Structure formats: structure tokens, C-alpha cells
Tab-separated table of C-alpha atoms in Angstrom:
chain	number	residue	atom	x	y	z
C	204	MET	CA	0.000	0.000	0.000
C	205	LEU	CA	1.048	3.614	-0.438
C	206	LYS	CA	3.311	5.270	2.113
C	207	GLY	CA	1.195	7.014	4.742
C	208	ILE	CA	-1.889	4.956	3.859
C	209	ASN	CA	-2.995	1.721	5.503
C	210	LEU	CA	-5.942	-0.317	4.235
C	211	THR	CA	-8.018	-2.717	6.345
C	212	LEU	CA	-10.542	-5.061	4.762
C	213	MET	CA	-13.029	-7.017	6.869
C	214	ILE	CA	-15.344	-9.648	5.362
C	215	GLY	CA	-17.624	-12.163	6.988
C	216	PRO	CA	-21.157	-13.451	7.494
C	217	ALA	CA	-23.050	-10.893	9.631
C	218	VAL	CA	-19.961	-10.054	11.731
C	219	PRO	CA	-17.012	-9.119	9.469
C	220	LEU	CA	-13.447	-10.044	10.448
C	221	PRO	CA	-10.081	-8.880	9.043
C	222	VAL	CA	-9.157	-10.895	5.947
C	223	PRO	CA	-5.910	-12.946	5.753
C	224	ALA	CA	-2.839	-11.258	4.301
C	225	ALA	CA	-3.133	-13.421	1.171
C	226	VAL	CA	-6.535	-11.906	0.393
C	227	LEU	CA	-5.260	-8.380	0.960
C	228	ASP	CA	-2.269	-9.082	-1.301
C	229	ALA	CA	-4.608	-10.249	-4.066
C	230	LEU	CA	-6.628	-7.005	-3.858
C	231	THR	CA	-5.714	-4.797	-6.827
C	232	ASP	CA	-8.468	-2.206	-7.081
C	233	ILE	CA	-11.129	-0.692	-4.803
C	234	GLN	CA	-13.819	1.793	-5.710
C	235	VAL	CA	-16.206	3.174	-3.074
C	236	GLN	CA	-18.960	5.620	-3.966
C	237	VAL	CA	-20.574	7.668	-1.191
C	238	ASN	CA	-23.674	9.656	-2.121
C	239	SER	CA	-25.787	12.222	-0.322
C	240	GLY	CA	-28.760	9.911	0.223
C	241	GLU	CA	-30.970	9.860	-2.868
C	242	VAL	CA	-28.667	7.274	-4.487
C	243	THR	CA	-27.507	4.220	-2.514
C	244	SER	CA	-23.774	4.140	-1.757
C	245	GLY	CA	-21.832	1.129	-3.029
C	246	PHE	CA	-18.445	-0.464	-3.610
C	247	GLU	CA	-16.476	-2.626	-6.036
C	248	MET	CA	-13.317	-4.655	-5.352
C	249	LYS	CA	-11.088	-6.576	-7.773
C	250	PHE	CA	-8.840	-9.492	-6.776
C	251	THR	CA	-6.434	-11.683	-8.703
C	252	LEU	CA	-7.773	-15.229	-8.335
C	253	SER	CA	-5.121	-17.944	-8.360
C	254	LYS	CA	-6.104	-21.633	-8.168
C	255	ASN	CA	-5.122	-21.945	-4.510
C	256	SER	CA	-6.452	-18.562	-3.409
C	257	PRO	CA	-8.562	-18.443	-0.201
C	258	LEU	CA	-10.906	-16.228	-2.212
C	259	HIS	CA	-12.492	-19.392	-3.607
C	260	THR	CA	-13.885	-20.002	-0.113
C	261	LEU	CA	-15.119	-16.409	0.066
C	262	PHE	CA	-16.759	-16.823	-3.308
C	263	LEU	CA	-18.609	-19.961	-2.215
C	264	LEU	CA	-19.723	-18.427	1.090
C	265	SER	CA	-20.993	-15.270	-0.539
C	266	GLY	CA	-22.971	-17.430	-2.950
C	267	GLN	CA	-25.607	-17.169	-0.202
C	268	ALA	CA	-26.416	-20.885	-0.188
C	269	ALA	CA	-26.633	-20.938	3.600
C	270	ILE	CA	-25.566	-17.466	4.757
C	271	PRO	CA	-27.968	-14.612	3.975
C	272	ILE	CA	-25.572	-11.709	4.708
C	273	MET	CA	-21.945	-11.407	3.658
C	274	ARG	CA	-20.683	-8.080	4.959
C	275	ALA	CA	-17.654	-6.149	3.781
C	276	VAL	CA	-16.078	-3.296	5.742
C	277	ILE	CA	-13.423	-1.097	4.116
C	278	VAL	CA	-11.290	1.033	6.453
C	279	VAL	CA	-8.451	3.345	5.444
C	280	THR	CA	-5.942	5.158	7.628
C	281	VAL	CA	-4.358	8.273	6.128
C	282	ASN	CA	-1.584	10.023	8.052
C	283	GLY	CA	-2.814	8.428	11.290
C	284	ALA	CA	-6.502	9.338	10.817
C	285	THR	CA	-8.809	6.329	10.385
C	286	GLU	CA	-11.938	6.526	8.219
C	287	VAL	CA	-14.505	3.803	7.598
C	288	LEU	CA	-15.240	4.164	3.889
C	289	MET	CA	-17.884	1.468	3.594
C	290	ASP	CA	-19.908	-1.007	5.642
C	291	GLY	CA	-22.049	-2.960	3.252
C	292	VAL	CA	-23.181	-6.299	1.901
C	293	ILE	CA	-21.849	-8.210	-1.091
C	294	THR	CA	-24.477	-8.463	-3.812
C	295	HIS	CA	-22.637	-9.564	-6.973
C	296	GLN	CA	-19.529	-11.587	-7.875
C	297	ASN	CA	-17.953	-12.097	-11.266
C	298	VAL	CA	-14.879	-14.008	-12.456
C	299	SER	CA	-13.271	-12.979	-15.743
C	300	PRO	CA	-10.180	-14.385	-17.517
C	301	GLY	CA	-6.935	-12.583	-16.792
C	302	GLY	CA	-5.595	-12.991	-20.347
C	303	ALA	CA	-1.991	-13.375	-21.554
C	304	GLY	CA	-1.181	-15.999	-18.923
C	305	ASN	CA	-2.369	-13.893	-15.978
C	306	ASP	CA	-4.620	-15.167	-13.211
C	307	PRO	CA	-8.401	-14.629	-13.500
C	308	VAL	CA	-9.907	-11.551	-11.876
C	309	LEU	CA	-12.622	-11.799	-9.206
C	310	THR	CA	-14.849	-8.712	-9.104
C	311	VAL	CA	-16.982	-8.256	-5.979
C	312	LYS	CA	-19.716	-5.613	-5.888
C	313	GLY	CA	-21.985	-4.514	-3.076
C	314	LYS	CA	-24.147	-1.824	-1.534
C	315	ASP	CA	-24.246	-0.218	1.886
C	316	LEU	CA	-26.431	-1.773	4.619
C	317	THR	CA	-29.576	-0.069	3.295
C	318	ALA	CA	-29.673	-3.074	0.936
C	319	VAL	CA	-30.754	-5.176	3.947
C	320	MET	CA	-33.680	-2.800	4.511
C	321	ASN	CA	-34.924	-3.638	1.030
C	322	TRP	CA	-35.495	-7.361	1.543
C	323	ILE	CA	-38.807	-7.846	3.398
C	324	ASP	CA	-42.188	-6.204	2.786
C	325	PHE	CA	-43.729	-5.115	6.110
C	326	SER	CA	-46.884	-3.551	4.627
C	327	GLY	CA	-49.808	-3.179	7.001
C	328	ILE	CA	-48.032	-2.777	10.348
C	329	PRO	CA	-50.031	-0.090	12.253
C	330	TYR	CA	-48.383	2.877	13.983
C	331	PRO	CA	-51.160	4.367	16.182
C	332	ALA	CA	-50.536	7.939	17.432
C	333	MET	CA	-46.925	7.775	16.243
C	334	PRO	CA	-45.445	10.791	14.423
C	335	ASN	CA	-43.130	10.150	11.502
C	336	PHE	CA	-39.867	10.312	13.491
C	337	ALA	CA	-41.160	7.749	16.030
C	338	ARG	CA	-42.071	5.387	13.212
C	339	VAL	CA	-38.589	5.752	11.695
C	340	ALA	CA	-36.885	5.105	15.049
C	341	LEU	CA	-38.995	1.962	15.570
C	342	ILE	CA	-38.201	0.672	12.077
C	343	LEU	CA	-34.447	1.261	12.443
C	344	ALA	CA	-34.342	-0.438	15.851
C	345	LYS	CA	-34.676	-3.858	14.234
C	346	TYR	CA	-31.295	-3.363	12.502
C	347	ALA	CA	-29.330	-2.750	15.704
C	348	VAL	CA	-27.897	-6.272	15.369
C	349	LEU	CA	-25.949	-5.012	12.331
C	350	GLY	CA	-24.454	-2.153	14.323
C	351	ILE	CA	-26.831	0.438	12.854
C	352	ILE	CA	-27.300	3.336	15.277
C	353	PRO	CA	-30.407	5.487	14.601
C	354	VAL	CA	-29.897	9.267	14.519
C	355	VAL	CA	-33.455	10.555	14.084
C	356	ILE	CA	-34.194	14.294	14.231
C	357	PRO	CA	-37.818	15.254	15.041
C	358	SER	CA	-39.217	17.981	12.828
C	359	VAL	CA	-40.209	21.362	14.264
C	360	LEU	CA	-43.457	20.891	12.333
C	361	THR	CA	-44.201	17.429	13.713
C	362	GLU	CA	-47.760	16.209	13.313
C	363	VAL	CA	-49.107	13.531	15.665
C	364	PRO	CA	-51.915	11.555	13.963
C	365	ILE	CA	-55.063	11.186	16.081
C	366	PRO	CA	-56.111	7.482	16.181
C	367	VAL	CA	-59.819	8.254	15.777
C	368	ASP	CA	-58.923	10.237	12.652
C	369	ARG	CA	-56.293	8.019	11.011
C	370	ILE	CA	-53.741	5.342	11.912
C	371	PRO	CA	-50.622	5.341	9.697
C	372	ARG	CA	-49.637	1.938	8.344
C	373	HIS	CA	-46.359	0.642	6.996
C	374	LYS	CA	-46.148	0.742	3.205
C	375	GLY	CA	-43.826	-1.651	1.384
C	376	LYS	CA	-40.252	-2.389	2.410
C	377	ASP	CA	-38.422	-0.518	5.147
C	378	LEU	CA	-36.023	1.434	2.935
C	379	ALA	CA	-38.715	2.776	0.616
C	380	TYR	CA	-41.028	3.659	3.527
C	381	VAL	CA	-38.313	5.458	5.522
C	382	LYS	CA	-37.317	7.422	2.413
C	383	GLN	CA	-40.968	8.285	1.762
C	384	LEU	CA	-41.337	9.652	5.312
C	385	ALA	CA	-38.116	11.622	4.818
C	386	GLU	CA	-39.369	13.182	1.597
C	387	GLU	CA	-42.714	14.111	3.159
C	388	ALA	CA	-40.839	15.846	6.011
C	389	GLY	CA	-38.347	17.612	3.729
C	390	TYR	CA	-35.615	15.395	5.178
C	391	VAL	CA	-32.957	13.000	3.896
C	392	PHE	CA	-32.065	9.465	4.935
C	393	TYR	CA	-28.701	7.751	4.563
C	394	LEU	CA	-26.259	5.451	6.342
C	395	ASP	CA	-22.934	6.928	7.397
C	396	PRO	CA	-20.405	4.124	8.127
C	397	GLY	CA	-18.369	4.390	11.316
C	398	PRO	CA	-17.008	5.863	13.422
C	399	ALA	CA	-15.900	2.366	14.533
C	400	PRO	CA	-15.659	-0.541	12.063
C	401	GLY	CA	-18.871	-2.600	12.169
C	402	THR	CA	-21.102	0.344	13.087
C	403	SER	CA	-23.112	2.787	10.963
C	404	ARG	CA	-25.159	5.861	11.810
C	405	ALA	CA	-28.601	5.860	10.206
C	406	TYR	CA	-29.338	9.552	9.758
C	407	TRP	CA	-32.945	10.703	9.238
C	408	GLY	CA	-33.201	14.455	9.397
C	409	PRO	CA	-32.680	17.715	7.553
C	410	LEU	CA	-29.878	18.076	5.034
C	411	ILE	CA	-27.524	20.097	7.222
C	412	LYS	CA	-25.279	22.537	5.378
C	413	VAL	CA	-23.671	24.157	8.413
C	414	GLY	CA	-20.584	23.354	10.457
C	415	ALA	CA	-16.812	23.623	10.224
C	416	PRO	CA	-15.652	23.186	6.596
C	417	GLN	CA	-13.028	20.640	5.603
C	418	PRO	CA	-9.586	21.914	4.481
C	419	ALA	CA	-9.939	24.010	1.335
C	420	LEU	CA	-9.614	22.663	-2.203
C	421	ASN	CA	-7.048	24.884	-3.916
C	422	MET	CA	-6.629	25.280	-7.676
C	423	ASP	CA	-4.069	27.320	-9.627
C	424	MET	CA	-2.276	28.357	-6.410
C	425	ASP	CA	1.257	27.081	-7.157
C	426	HIS	CA	2.504	24.812	-4.371
C	427	TYR	CA	-0.778	25.243	-2.458
C	428	THR	CA	-2.666	23.519	-5.296
C	429	ASN	CA	-4.132	20.253	-4.020
C	430	VAL	CA	-6.688	19.298	-6.704
C	431	GLU	CA	-5.918	17.691	-10.045
C	432	SER	CA	-8.992	19.093	-11.764
C	433	LEU	CA	-12.011	21.181	-10.824
C	434	SER	CA	-14.675	22.480	-13.210
C	435	PHE	CA	-17.808	24.489	-12.471
C	436	ASN	CA	-21.266	24.648	-13.968
C	437	PHE	CA	-23.941	27.301	-13.476
C	438	ASP	CA	-27.432	26.193	-14.491
C	439	ASN	CA	-30.496	28.158	-13.464
C	440	GLU	CA	-32.879	26.453	-15.854
C	441	GLY	CA	-34.258	23.964	-13.343
C	442	ARG	CA	-34.648	26.366	-10.417
C	443	THR	CA	-38.332	26.684	-9.419
C	444	LEU	CA	-40.411	28.255	-6.675
C	445	PRO	CA	-42.839	25.638	-5.308
C	446	VAL	CA	-46.270	26.789	-4.159
C	447	VAL	CA	-48.431	24.749	-1.777
C	448	PHE	CA	-52.130	25.243	-1.188
C	449	ILE	CA	-53.694	25.410	2.279
C	450	GLN	CA	-57.446	24.922	2.302
C	451	ASN	CA	-59.584	27.123	4.541
C	452	GLN	CA	-61.855	24.710	6.436
C	453	LEU	CA	-64.760	27.179	6.564
C	454	THR	CA	-64.748	28.587	3.049
C	455	LYS	CA	-63.005	25.617	1.331
C	456	VAL	CA	-60.964	28.184	-0.582
C	457	PRO	CA	-57.332	27.098	-1.222
C	458	ILE	CA	-54.712	29.652	-0.199
C	459	PRO	CA	-51.452	29.547	-2.227
C	460	ILE	CA	-48.253	29.850	-0.167
C	461	PRO	CA	-44.809	30.049	-1.859
C	462	ILE	CA	-42.115	28.020	-0.079
C	463	PRO	CA	-38.495	29.340	0.126
C	464	ASP	CA	-35.492	27.025	-0.257
C	465	VAL	CA	-33.600	28.508	2.717
C	466	SER	CA	-33.905	27.321	6.315
C	467	LEU	CA	-31.840	27.269	9.509
C	468	THR	CA	-30.075	24.055	8.427
C	469	ASN	CA	-29.853	25.093	4.786
C	470	PRO	CA	-28.398	28.627	4.766
C	471	PRO	CA	-27.350	30.211	1.467
C	472	LEU	CA	-23.775	29.237	0.549
C	473	GLY	CA	-23.774	31.614	-2.441
C	474	LEU	CA	-24.170	35.365	-1.873
C	475	VAL	CA	-26.218	35.893	-5.069
C	476	PRO	CA	-28.744	33.086	-5.621
C	477	PRO	CA	-30.458	33.316	-9.026
C	478	LEU	CA	-34.185	33.976	-9.232
C	479	PRO	CA	-36.425	30.972	-9.934
C	480	ASN	CA	-37.263	30.480	-13.590
C	481	ASP	CA	-40.643	28.988	-12.934
C	482	ILE	CA	-43.408	28.761	-10.343
C	483	GLU	CA	-44.430	25.183	-9.620
C	484	PRO	CA	-47.867	24.657	-8.023
C	485	LEU	CA	-47.753	21.403	-6.047
C	486	SER	CA	-50.918	19.416	-6.720
C	487	GLY	CA	-52.616	17.507	-3.930
C	488	THR	CA	-51.343	19.694	-1.106
C	489	ALA	CA	-54.828	21.126	-0.374
C	490	LYS	CA	-55.816	17.676	0.902
C	491	LEU	CA	-52.989	17.670	3.441
C	492	SER	CA	-52.858	19.351	6.821
C	493	PRO	CA	-51.049	22.727	6.782
C	494	ILE	CA	-48.029	21.153	8.513
C	495	ARG	CA	-47.722	18.267	6.062
C	496	ALA	CA	-48.214	20.630	3.102
C	497	ALA	CA	-45.426	22.930	4.358
C	498	LEU	CA	-43.054	19.990	4.843
C	499	PHE	CA	-43.833	18.710	1.359
C	500	GLY	CA	-43.128	22.187	-0.041
C	501	LEU	CA	-39.773	22.437	1.756
C	502	SER	CA	-38.750	19.084	0.331
C	503	ASN	CA	-39.491	20.233	-3.227
C	504	ALA	CA	-37.824	23.627	-2.739
C	505	ALA	CA	-34.551	21.989	-1.694
C	506	LYS	CA	-34.425	19.796	-4.819
C	507	SER	CA	-33.944	22.683	-7.273
C	508	ALA	CA	-32.000	25.097	-5.052
C	509	ASP	CA	-28.434	24.293	-6.142
C	510	ALA	CA	-27.704	26.266	-9.318
C	511	VAL	CA	-23.901	25.932	-9.062
C	512	THR	CA	-22.236	22.522	-9.239
C	513	ALA	CA	-18.598	21.471	-9.500
C	514	ASP	CA	-16.802	18.246	-10.422
C	515	GLY	CA	-13.191	17.486	-9.622
C	516	THR	CA	-10.501	14.985	-8.690
C	517	LEU	CA	-7.710	15.019	-6.112
C	518	ASP	CA	-4.818	12.912	-4.881
C	519	VAL	CA	-5.434	12.026	-1.229
C	520	LEU	CA	-1.733	12.145	-0.288
C	521	ARG	CA	-1.436	15.673	-1.695
C	522	TYR	CA	-4.668	16.761	0.003
C	523	GLY	CA	-3.413	15.216	3.254
C	524	ARG	CA	-6.648	13.583	4.332
C	525	VAL	CA	-9.830	11.972	3.033
C	526	LEU	CA	-12.432	14.354	1.604
C	527	LYS	CA	-15.775	13.374	3.133
C	528	ALA	CA	-19.210	13.604	1.551
C	529	ARG	CA	-22.192	15.336	3.241
C	530	GLN	CA	-20.021	18.071	4.740
C	531	LEU	CA	-18.891	21.570	3.769
C	532	VAL	CA	-15.601	22.306	2.027
C	533	GLY	CA	-13.969	25.551	0.931
C	534	VAL	CA	-12.747	26.319	-2.601
C	535	ARG	CA	-9.917	28.778	-3.315
C	536	GLY	CA	-8.310	29.956	-6.542
C	537	ALA	CA	-11.375	29.505	-8.769
C	538	GLY	CA	-12.150	33.201	-9.123
C	539	VAL	CA	-14.569	35.614	-7.452
C	540	ALA	CA	-17.716	33.977	-8.811
C	541	PHE	CA	-16.897	30.428	-7.665
C	542	ASP	CA	-14.659	30.765	-4.591
C	543	GLY	CA	-16.309	30.066	-1.239
C	544	LEU	CA	-18.034	27.247	0.625
C	545	TYR	CA	-19.716	24.257	-1.004
C	546	TYR	CA	-21.612	21.197	0.122
C	547	VAL	CA	-19.962	17.894	-0.869
C	548	ASN	CA	-22.740	15.948	-2.578
C	549	SER	CA	-20.806	12.776	-3.380
C	550	VAL	CA	-17.314	11.302	-3.267
C	551	THR	CA	-15.837	8.316	-5.095
C	552	HIS	CA	-12.722	6.681	-3.627
C	553	GLN	CA	-10.401	4.932	-6.121
C	554	ILE	CA	-7.632	2.937	-4.441
C	555	LYS	CA	-4.993	0.927	-6.312
C	556	GLN	CA	-1.586	-0.452	-5.412
C	557	SER	CA	0.128	2.757	-6.512
C	558	GLN	CA	-2.440	5.500	-5.920
C	559	TYR	CA	-5.380	6.749	-3.869
C	560	LYS	CA	-7.524	9.305	-5.653
C	561	GLN	CA	-10.953	10.774	-5.118
C	562	SER	CA	-13.458	12.260	-7.532
C	563	PHE	CA	-16.139	14.491	-6.060
C	564	THR	CA	-19.152	16.670	-6.810
C	565	LEU	CA	-19.915	19.942	-5.020
C	566	ALA	CA	-23.020	22.135	-5.000
C	567	ARG	CA	-24.339	25.421	-3.679
C	568	ASN	CA	-27.237	27.723	-4.371
C	569	GLY	CA	-25.575	30.819	-5.909
C	570	LEU	CA	-22.527	32.755	-7.092
C	571	LEU	CA	-20.021	34.717	-4.956
C	572	SER	CA	-18.761	33.684	-1.547
C	573	THR	CA	-20.748	34.325	1.617
C	574	VAL	CA	-17.564	34.397	3.719
C	575	PRO	CA	-14.850	37.081	3.359
C	576	THR	CA	-12.048	34.513	3.626
C	577	VAL	CA	-12.163	30.798	2.885
C	578	PRO	CA	-10.378	28.880	5.696
C	579	ALA	CA	-7.286	27.053	4.463
């Protein structure tokens, strides 16, 4: 492995254990993709597969003949700081010829532990007098055996259903239902592996774009440059202003209410956000309670808020640490319009025998920096 970087791979049924040195030596390529929540995070590993390799045993076990869960945990230590990149389950295996006298290649693919939440349909389970966050906490509790720790944030606009009025019931599989409740509340749901190997935080709450930013990404700054590439895109075409309708119970007249895309957890990261191109009336909101309609509007407002996006790559050794998704990061050297703070939407880790690189996507809601100086 590269100097300053140590890789730990743990694989096993339900409870993963460190793999033998022979397996780690056969590992040639790792790719881990971490997304913001709408898209499931996943991983891919490639091994050289000799005839006497212990990977044949792994391959048979992960064939799921008798063991339903084959977990894989990928941990990397960079300059003494340990990060759990992935805690997931193996879903696919493929063996391809090596060619030109080389050993065959075993490719193992998988998804994070949300894949387990997509196995069983629990439709019909009643949740009397339980608000949405209580339902989510109860659903996630059944996955504690996998080391999943619920982090559930109640909404300030929480609605408690009255049993004589309606009793919410579980719809479909756990993952789809939890994501549906998150969308209705204007929230996100994702699994964040770590902080210890074998544990994951299941976050259900607002998309938080506040906090201390990670070390800045520098471009065109001589020896301070720490990114290999970074390009920006400004697109205001999809930005809309959602409008919900609240029905007056006495007159039955719907009242239109525009919903902003800025909240306490989602402050503007760009000083000059562009005006919406379109007004989008949200159908069906007049049938909802005012609280549920407002939450639905906030969820839709957040989807089109980011008019500025950026894509780039970096070398982890040059950056000095692992760039993490779902946090803020500063950008310097891009010019007045694009310097400033961004939210890291997704990160892809690419680890080989001779390199550790990351590709990433950033986003924010406008041009110009909101801070006078971007922290280094």
C-alpha cells in the first residue's frame, strides 16, 4: 500500500473479520462511492484469483447458499486518521479471464447496509398515534444487530396523527417507507459508516449545510494547489419556486403559499442566488394538513436550489486527508464567482496499489462567496 496509507478489509457473514494477508495481497483495485442519500452508496473490489487462493472459499460463502448476509467493511488510515469508507453487503460476484497468462480476476460488488432494509415487505403494520420520526426510530431499531445506530431528528413541524382520525400503516419495504417519510418531512435518509468498524449511523433528518468546513480545495495556487482538476457549472434552468395550497376549512378556498429554499439548516452558501425560472404549483397539497403541506413544499424547494455545481478529482496524499461527503468544504483559486463554501454531494474513492484518488461533486445555491475569507 502507499506510504502514509494503511488499508483494512473485513469480510464475513453478519460479523465481518479482518481478511488474511493473502486476500489483501490479491486485492488490486477498490472503488467506493458515497452519495448524499438519494442514491444508494456502493463499492467494487477486484482481486487476482489464483487456483489456490482463499478467495475461492469467500466466493462460495458469498454465494448465499446458507448465509444470507456477507458483509464487507473497508477502512483506510491516512496520516494516522482512520476513516470507515464502507460497511455494506456483497451483492454480486464475477470471475473474468486474466488474459496473456495472468490469473483470473474476481470482481466483488456490493451496496451499503440499506440493501438489507430492502429485503422484506412489512406492509400493514399499524403505527397508532406515532409521528413520523417515532415510526422511523422503531423501524431502524430492528437493525441494531448489524451495528446500525439510529440518529433521528424530530421535525419542528411534527404532526401527531389522532387514532380516531387516522392510523398510519407501513407501506412496502423498510427502505422505501423510511425514504418516503423523509421526503414528506423535507428530510434525507442515509447510512454513514463508522465511526468504529462494524457500526453505521442511520441519519434521518434535515440536510444540514452548516458546520466547520473541511480543508480548502485549492486550484491554480502554485505549491498550495491540491486538486488535479475542478470544473464548475452554473445552471439556473431547473430552479423553481414551489407553491403549496392550504385549504380554509370554513370557506373551502385554497390559499397559495410560496415556499423558500432557505432554512436554519440550509443557509445560502452563495451570496447571489439566481431567481427561480418557474413557479411550480404542487398538486394535492390542499388535501394535506397545513403542517404536512409545508413539509412537502420544503422538500421540493430543496431539490432545485443548487444552481452551481462542481466536479473534480484530487490525490489524497497531496490533500493530506480523506475528503468526506455530506459536509462543507472551501474552494480557493477559482475566481470571485466560484470561490467560497460548497456542500460535498458525493465522493468516489479509487484505491490501487500505486495510488489513492478521489473524484467528487460539489453544490451550492448561488454565485459569490458568503464568507470574506475561505479557511485554508
